[in-house]
Each structure stands twice: as C-alpha cells, then as structure tokens.
Amino acid sequence: MAAGTPLSRRASFLAGLRDSIPIFVAVGAFGVVFGVVAAQLGGPSWLPLAMSVIVISGAAQFAMLALWGTGMLPILVAVLGLSLRHLPMAVRLSDLIGPRTLRTRLGLSYVLTDETFGLALAAGERGETDLVAYKAAADLTLWISWVGGTLVGAWAGAVVDPAAIGADVLFAVLFAVLFLS
C-alpha cells in the first residue's frame, strides 16, 4: 500500500490511536505486573525498565523472569523460541505495507507484537489508507503503556509488598480476565 497524503496519514494515525485504546489498558496492566514481579526478584531497579524498552515482548520478558536463576543459555533459547513467531508476522506485514525504506521497516519491526500486528492486519483488510501511520500509532500506544506500566510496577514492587495489599490475588484475577477475553 503506497504512502498516503498528509491528511490520509493523519487520519490513519488517529484511527490507529483510537483502535489501540483497549490494548493500552490491557498491556499497561500486564506491564505493571511485569514490573512488580521483576522488582520482587531483586536486581538493579533499572533492569525491568531497560528490558521493557529494549525487548518489548511480554511473553519473552516473563520467560526471562521465570528462568532468571538458570543462566543465560536457557533464557536465550526461550526468548529465541518465543520470538520465532515474529517471522511470519513480519513477512505478512511486509506484504501489507509494500515497498518501504529500511528505516520505515526497522521502525515498524521494533514494536512487532501480536496485538499491533493483529490491529494492522484487520486495518489492512478493511482498507485503511496508510497502514504505516496506522501501525505506528498502535505501536506508540503499546510502547507507552508497556514501558509506563513496567515503570509503575517496578516502583510499586520495590516500595510496597504486593501480598500485603492483596495484589497477588489481583494479579491472578487480571490474568484470568485477560485470558478469558
């Protein structure tokens, strides 16, 4: 799909923001959970935030936490295995957006998640004018919510005992609701 006019890019970007609001809430909540769990494991306070800025993969990041004491090899194998699903997603996204600059492709791949890919795929099927602008908006929304949620969670996990305020039950309910929805 060719690049649109500035007006169509703006409309697509705003559509991407609008469509990603539900993701903002859900991903932000998972980011908080990740930050709390990471803070509870100890380690430098900056590490959960750095992981969320660099990796941007809840599944991979939670796997890292689960394998934390096992050494780098199991963590790398798990993260690589979880990341392989991005290859067919990247191929399909490439087909959807058509020929683009390397800079554009790298920018869109930085936040290639199941959620933003699904939104972009649906937008492409309904004929969204500028999928690059649309996905960029969804990516921005997801990135802000994931990194922001991680920051809040890491702070809360370092300051407050989650079990003392019943957060352990809240996290279980959160996972159950997101799993069922």
mmCIF file of C-alpha atoms in Angstrom:
data_model
loop_
_atom_site.group_PDB
_atom_site.id
_atom_site.type_symbol
_atom_site.label_atom_id
_atom_site.label_comp_id
_atom_site.label_asym_id
_atom_site.label_seq_id
_atom_site.Cartn_x
_atom_site.Cartn_y
_atom_site.Cartn_z
ATOM 1 C CA MET A 1 0.000 0.000 0.000
ATOM 2 C CA ALA A 2 1.538 3.295 -1.078
ATOM 3 C CA ALA A 3 2.125 6.145 1.303
ATOM 4 C CA GLY A 4 -0.887 8.387 1.577
ATOM 5 C CA THR A 5 -1.282 12.130 1.610
ATOM 6 C CA PRO A 6 -0.558 14.034 4.822
ATOM 7 C CA LEU A 7 -4.302 14.141 5.504
ATOM 8 C CA SER A 8 -4.756 10.402 4.975
ATOM 9 C CA ARG A 9 -1.647 9.674 7.092
ATOM 10 C CA ARG A 10 -3.094 11.792 9.889
ATOM 11 C CA ALA A 11 -6.478 10.049 9.628
ATOM 12 C CA SER A 12 -4.813 6.625 9.678
ATOM 13 C CA PHE A 13 -2.615 7.595 12.620
ATOM 14 C CA LEU A 14 -5.663 8.796 14.581
ATOM 15 C CA ALA A 15 -7.508 5.569 13.679
ATOM 16 C CA GLY A 16 -4.548 3.573 14.986
ATOM 17 C CA LEU A 17 -4.613 5.527 18.240
ATOM 18 C CA ARG A 18 -8.361 5.030 18.597
ATOM 19 C CA ASP A 19 -8.268 1.318 17.844
ATOM 20 C CA SER A 20 -5.397 0.674 20.248
ATOM 21 C CA ILE A 21 -7.014 2.194 23.360
ATOM 22 C CA PRO A 22 -8.201 -1.225 24.657
ATOM 23 C CA ILE A 23 -4.664 -2.537 24.145
ATOM 24 C CA PHE A 24 -3.290 0.415 26.105
ATOM 25 C CA VAL A 25 -5.278 -0.629 29.166
ATOM 26 C CA ALA A 26 -4.551 -4.372 28.959
ATOM 27 C CA VAL A 27 -0.874 -4.056 28.057
ATOM 28 C CA GLY A 28 -0.356 -1.394 30.715
ATOM 29 C CA ALA A 29 -1.823 -3.717 33.336
ATOM 30 C CA PHE A 30 0.499 -6.517 32.235
ATOM 31 C CA GLY A 31 3.387 -4.059 32.325
ATOM 32 C CA VAL A 32 2.570 -3.287 35.952
ATOM 33 C CA VAL A 33 2.508 -6.996 36.766
ATOM 34 C CA PHE A 34 5.829 -7.496 34.998
ATOM 35 C CA GLY A 35 7.396 -4.580 36.845
ATOM 36 C CA VAL A 36 6.204 -5.819 40.232
ATOM 37 C CA VAL A 37 7.387 -9.385 39.632
ATOM 38 C CA ALA A 38 10.751 -8.178 38.318
ATOM 39 C CA ALA A 39 11.222 -5.873 41.314
ATOM 40 C CA GLN A 40 10.410 -8.725 43.686
ATOM 41 C CA LEU A 41 13.218 -10.812 42.174
ATOM 42 C CA GLY A 42 15.733 -8.187 43.221
ATOM 43 C CA GLY A 43 18.479 -6.918 40.995
ATOM 44 C CA PRO A 44 19.074 -3.377 39.824
ATOM 45 C CA SER A 45 15.985 -1.165 39.849
ATOM 46 C CA TRP A 46 16.635 -0.024 36.261
ATOM 47 C CA LEU A 47 16.648 -3.546 34.805
ATOM 48 C CA PRO A 48 12.865 -4.107 34.383
ATOM 49 C CA LEU A 49 12.534 -0.769 32.615
ATOM 50 C CA ALA A 50 15.541 -1.468 30.369
ATOM 51 C CA MET A 51 14.078 -4.877 29.492
ATOM 52 C CA SER A 52 10.758 -3.293 28.537
ATOM 53 C CA VAL A 53 12.371 -0.570 26.433
ATOM 54 C CA ILE A 54 14.662 -2.984 24.586
ATOM 55 C CA VAL A 55 12.731 -6.252 24.311
ATOM 56 C CA ILE A 56 9.031 -5.224 24.154
ATOM 57 C CA SER A 57 7.756 -8.784 24.451
ATOM 58 C CA GLY A 58 5.693 -9.692 27.467
ATOM 59 C CA ALA A 59 5.998 -13.414 26.777
ATOM 60 C CA ALA A 60 9.774 -13.243 26.422
ATOM 61 C CA GLN A 61 10.170 -10.966 29.421
ATOM 62 C CA PHE A 62 8.049 -13.135 31.711
ATOM 63 C CA ALA A 63 10.029 -16.163 30.467
ATOM 64 C CA MET A 64 13.229 -14.332 31.390
ATOM 65 C CA LEU A 65 11.902 -13.784 34.898
ATOM 66 C CA ALA A 66 10.857 -17.419 35.242
ATOM 67 C CA LEU A 67 14.314 -18.580 34.146
ATOM 68 C CA TRP A 68 16.226 -15.842 35.975
ATOM 69 C CA GLY A 69 18.491 -18.035 38.101
ATOM 70 C CA THR A 70 19.207 -20.652 35.430
ATOM 71 C CA GLY A 71 21.872 -18.816 33.438
ATOM 72 C CA MET A 72 21.937 -17.093 30.075
ATOM 73 C CA LEU A 73 21.632 -20.116 27.768
ATOM 74 C CA PRO A 74 18.133 -21.202 28.883
ATOM 75 C CA ILE A 75 16.980 -17.583 28.768
ATOM 76 C CA LEU A 76 18.358 -17.063 25.252
ATOM 77 C CA VAL A 77 16.831 -20.323 23.987
ATOM 78 C CA ALA A 78 13.427 -19.434 25.454
ATOM 79 C CA VAL A 79 13.462 -15.878 24.109
ATOM 80 C CA LEU A 80 14.590 -17.042 20.674
ATOM 81 C CA GLY A 81 11.892 -19.707 20.589
ATOM 82 C CA LEU A 82 9.201 -17.243 21.595
ATOM 83 C CA SER A 83 10.469 -14.707 19.063
ATOM 84 C CA LEU A 84 10.317 -17.061 16.071
ATOM 85 C CA ARG A 85 6.593 -16.386 15.713
ATOM 86 C CA HIS A 86 7.511 -12.889 14.543
ATOM 87 C CA LEU A 87 8.999 -14.166 11.273
ATOM 88 C CA PRO A 88 5.683 -14.999 9.544
ATOM 89 C CA MET A 89 4.166 -11.856 11.054
ATOM 90 C CA ALA A 90 6.996 -9.755 9.570
ATOM 91 C CA VAL A 91 6.573 -11.355 6.141
ATOM 92 C CA ARG A 92 2.823 -10.692 6.154
ATOM 93 C CA LEU A 93 3.288 -7.118 7.377
ATOM 94 C CA SER A 94 5.859 -6.531 4.650
ATOM 95 C CA ASP A 95 3.317 -7.693 2.067
ATOM 96 C CA LEU A 96 0.691 -5.373 3.542
ATOM 97 C CA ILE A 97 2.784 -2.203 3.593
ATOM 98 C CA GLY A 98 4.534 -2.748 0.263
ATOM 99 C CA PRO A 99 7.930 -1.336 -0.639
ATOM 100 C CA ARG A 100 9.214 0.984 2.080
ATOM 101 C CA THR A 101 12.549 2.352 3.183
ATOM 102 C CA LEU A 102 14.748 0.330 5.510
ATOM 103 C CA ARG A 103 14.184 2.986 8.180
ATOM 104 C CA THR A 104 10.402 2.537 7.964
ATOM 105 C CA ARG A 105 10.672 -1.260 8.054
ATOM 106 C CA LEU A 106 13.008 -1.192 11.068
ATOM 107 C CA GLY A 107 10.724 1.241 12.849
ATOM 108 C CA LEU A 108 7.705 -1.000 12.339
ATOM 109 C CA SER A 109 9.635 -4.104 13.380
ATOM 110 C CA TYR A 110 10.767 -2.575 16.687
ATOM 111 C CA VAL A 111 7.271 -2.991 18.130
ATOM 112 C CA LEU A 112 6.123 -6.049 16.194
ATOM 113 C CA THR A 113 3.784 -7.597 18.723
ATOM 114 C CA ASP A 114 0.790 -9.883 18.402
ATOM 115 C CA GLU A 115 -1.507 -7.011 19.363
ATOM 116 C CA THR A 116 -0.268 -4.376 16.921
ATOM 117 C CA PHE A 117 0.125 -6.944 14.151
ATOM 118 C CA GLY A 118 -3.491 -8.021 14.665
ATOM 119 C CA LEU A 119 -4.688 -4.435 14.533
ATOM 120 C CA ALA A 120 -2.655 -3.721 11.381
ATOM 121 C CA LEU A 121 -3.914 -6.895 9.709
ATOM 122 C CA ALA A 122 -7.535 -6.005 10.471
ATOM 123 C CA ALA A 123 -6.968 -2.417 9.297
ATOM 124 C CA GLY A 124 -5.460 -3.683 6.050
ATOM 125 C CA GLU A 125 -8.416 -5.971 5.448
ATOM 126 C CA ARG A 126 -10.858 -3.103 5.886
ATOM 127 C CA GLY A 127 -8.832 -0.878 3.520
ATOM 128 C CA GLU A 128 -7.090 1.527 5.897
ATOM 129 C CA THR A 129 -5.480 4.253 3.782
ATOM 130 C CA ASP A 130 -1.993 4.301 5.340
ATOM 131 C CA LEU A 131 -1.026 1.160 7.252
ATOM 132 C CA VAL A 132 2.383 2.541 8.204
ATOM 133 C CA ALA A 133 0.815 5.505 10.003
ATOM 134 C CA TYR A 134 -1.861 3.263 11.494
ATOM 135 C CA LYS A 135 0.628 0.720 12.870
ATOM 136 C CA ALA A 136 2.981 3.473 14.047
ATOM 137 C CA ALA A 137 0.154 4.863 16.191
ATOM 138 C CA ALA A 138 -0.724 1.421 17.571
ATOM 139 C CA ASP A 139 2.969 0.760 18.242
ATOM 140 C CA LEU A 140 3.339 4.061 20.069
ATOM 141 C CA THR A 141 0.293 3.320 22.208
ATOM 142 C CA LEU A 142 1.532 -0.160 23.069
ATOM 143 C CA TRP A 143 5.079 1.046 23.799
ATOM 144 C CA ILE A 144 3.910 3.824 26.125
ATOM 145 C CA SER A 145 1.567 1.504 28.004
ATOM 146 C CA TRP A 146 4.096 -1.362 28.325
ATOM 147 C CA VAL A 147 7.018 0.803 29.387
ATOM 148 C CA GLY A 148 4.832 3.028 31.575
ATOM 149 C CA GLY A 149 3.201 0.017 33.214
ATOM 150 C CA THR A 150 6.613 -1.536 33.834
ATOM 151 C CA LEU A 151 7.838 1.683 35.435
ATOM 152 C CA VAL A 152 4.823 1.871 37.752
ATOM 153 C CA GLY A 153 5.099 -1.829 38.609
ATOM 154 C CA ALA A 154 8.846 -1.700 39.271
ATOM 155 C CA TRP A 155 8.363 1.282 41.559
ATOM 156 C CA ALA A 156 5.402 -0.306 43.358
ATOM 157 C CA GLY A 157 7.160 -3.668 43.673
ATOM 158 C CA ALA A 158 10.183 -2.023 45.244
ATOM 159 C CA VAL A 159 8.156 0.132 47.644
ATOM 160 C CA VAL A 160 5.102 -1.956 48.524
ATOM 161 C CA ASP A 161 4.790 -5.627 49.424
ATOM 162 C CA PRO A 162 2.257 -6.848 46.829
ATOM 163 C CA ALA A 163 0.943 -9.601 49.120
ATOM 164 C CA ALA A 164 0.233 -7.070 51.892
ATOM 165 C CA ILE A 165 -2.261 -5.211 49.708
ATOM 166 C CA GLY A 166 -3.747 -8.312 48.092
ATOM 167 C CA ALA A 167 -2.041 -7.716 44.754
ATOM 168 C CA ASP A 168 -1.213 -11.399 44.433
ATOM 169 C CA VAL A 169 -4.949 -12.101 44.171
ATOM 170 C CA LEU A 170 -5.448 -9.101 41.893
ATOM 171 C CA PHE A 171 -2.727 -10.359 39.528
ATOM 172 C CA ALA A 172 -4.344 -13.792 39.361
ATOM 173 C CA VAL A 173 -7.729 -12.227 38.580
ATOM 174 C CA LEU A 174 -6.134 -9.935 35.987
ATOM 175 C CA PHE A 175 -4.501 -12.882 34.212
ATOM 176 C CA ALA A 176 -7.762 -14.851 34.304
ATOM 177 C CA VAL A 177 -9.818 -11.961 32.878
ATOM 178 C CA LEU A 178 -7.306 -11.252 30.106
ATOM 179 C CA PHE A 179 -7.036 -14.955 29.296
ATOM 180 C CA LEU A 180 -10.825 -15.317 29.024
ATOM 181 C CA SER A 181 -11.344 -12.159 26.976
#
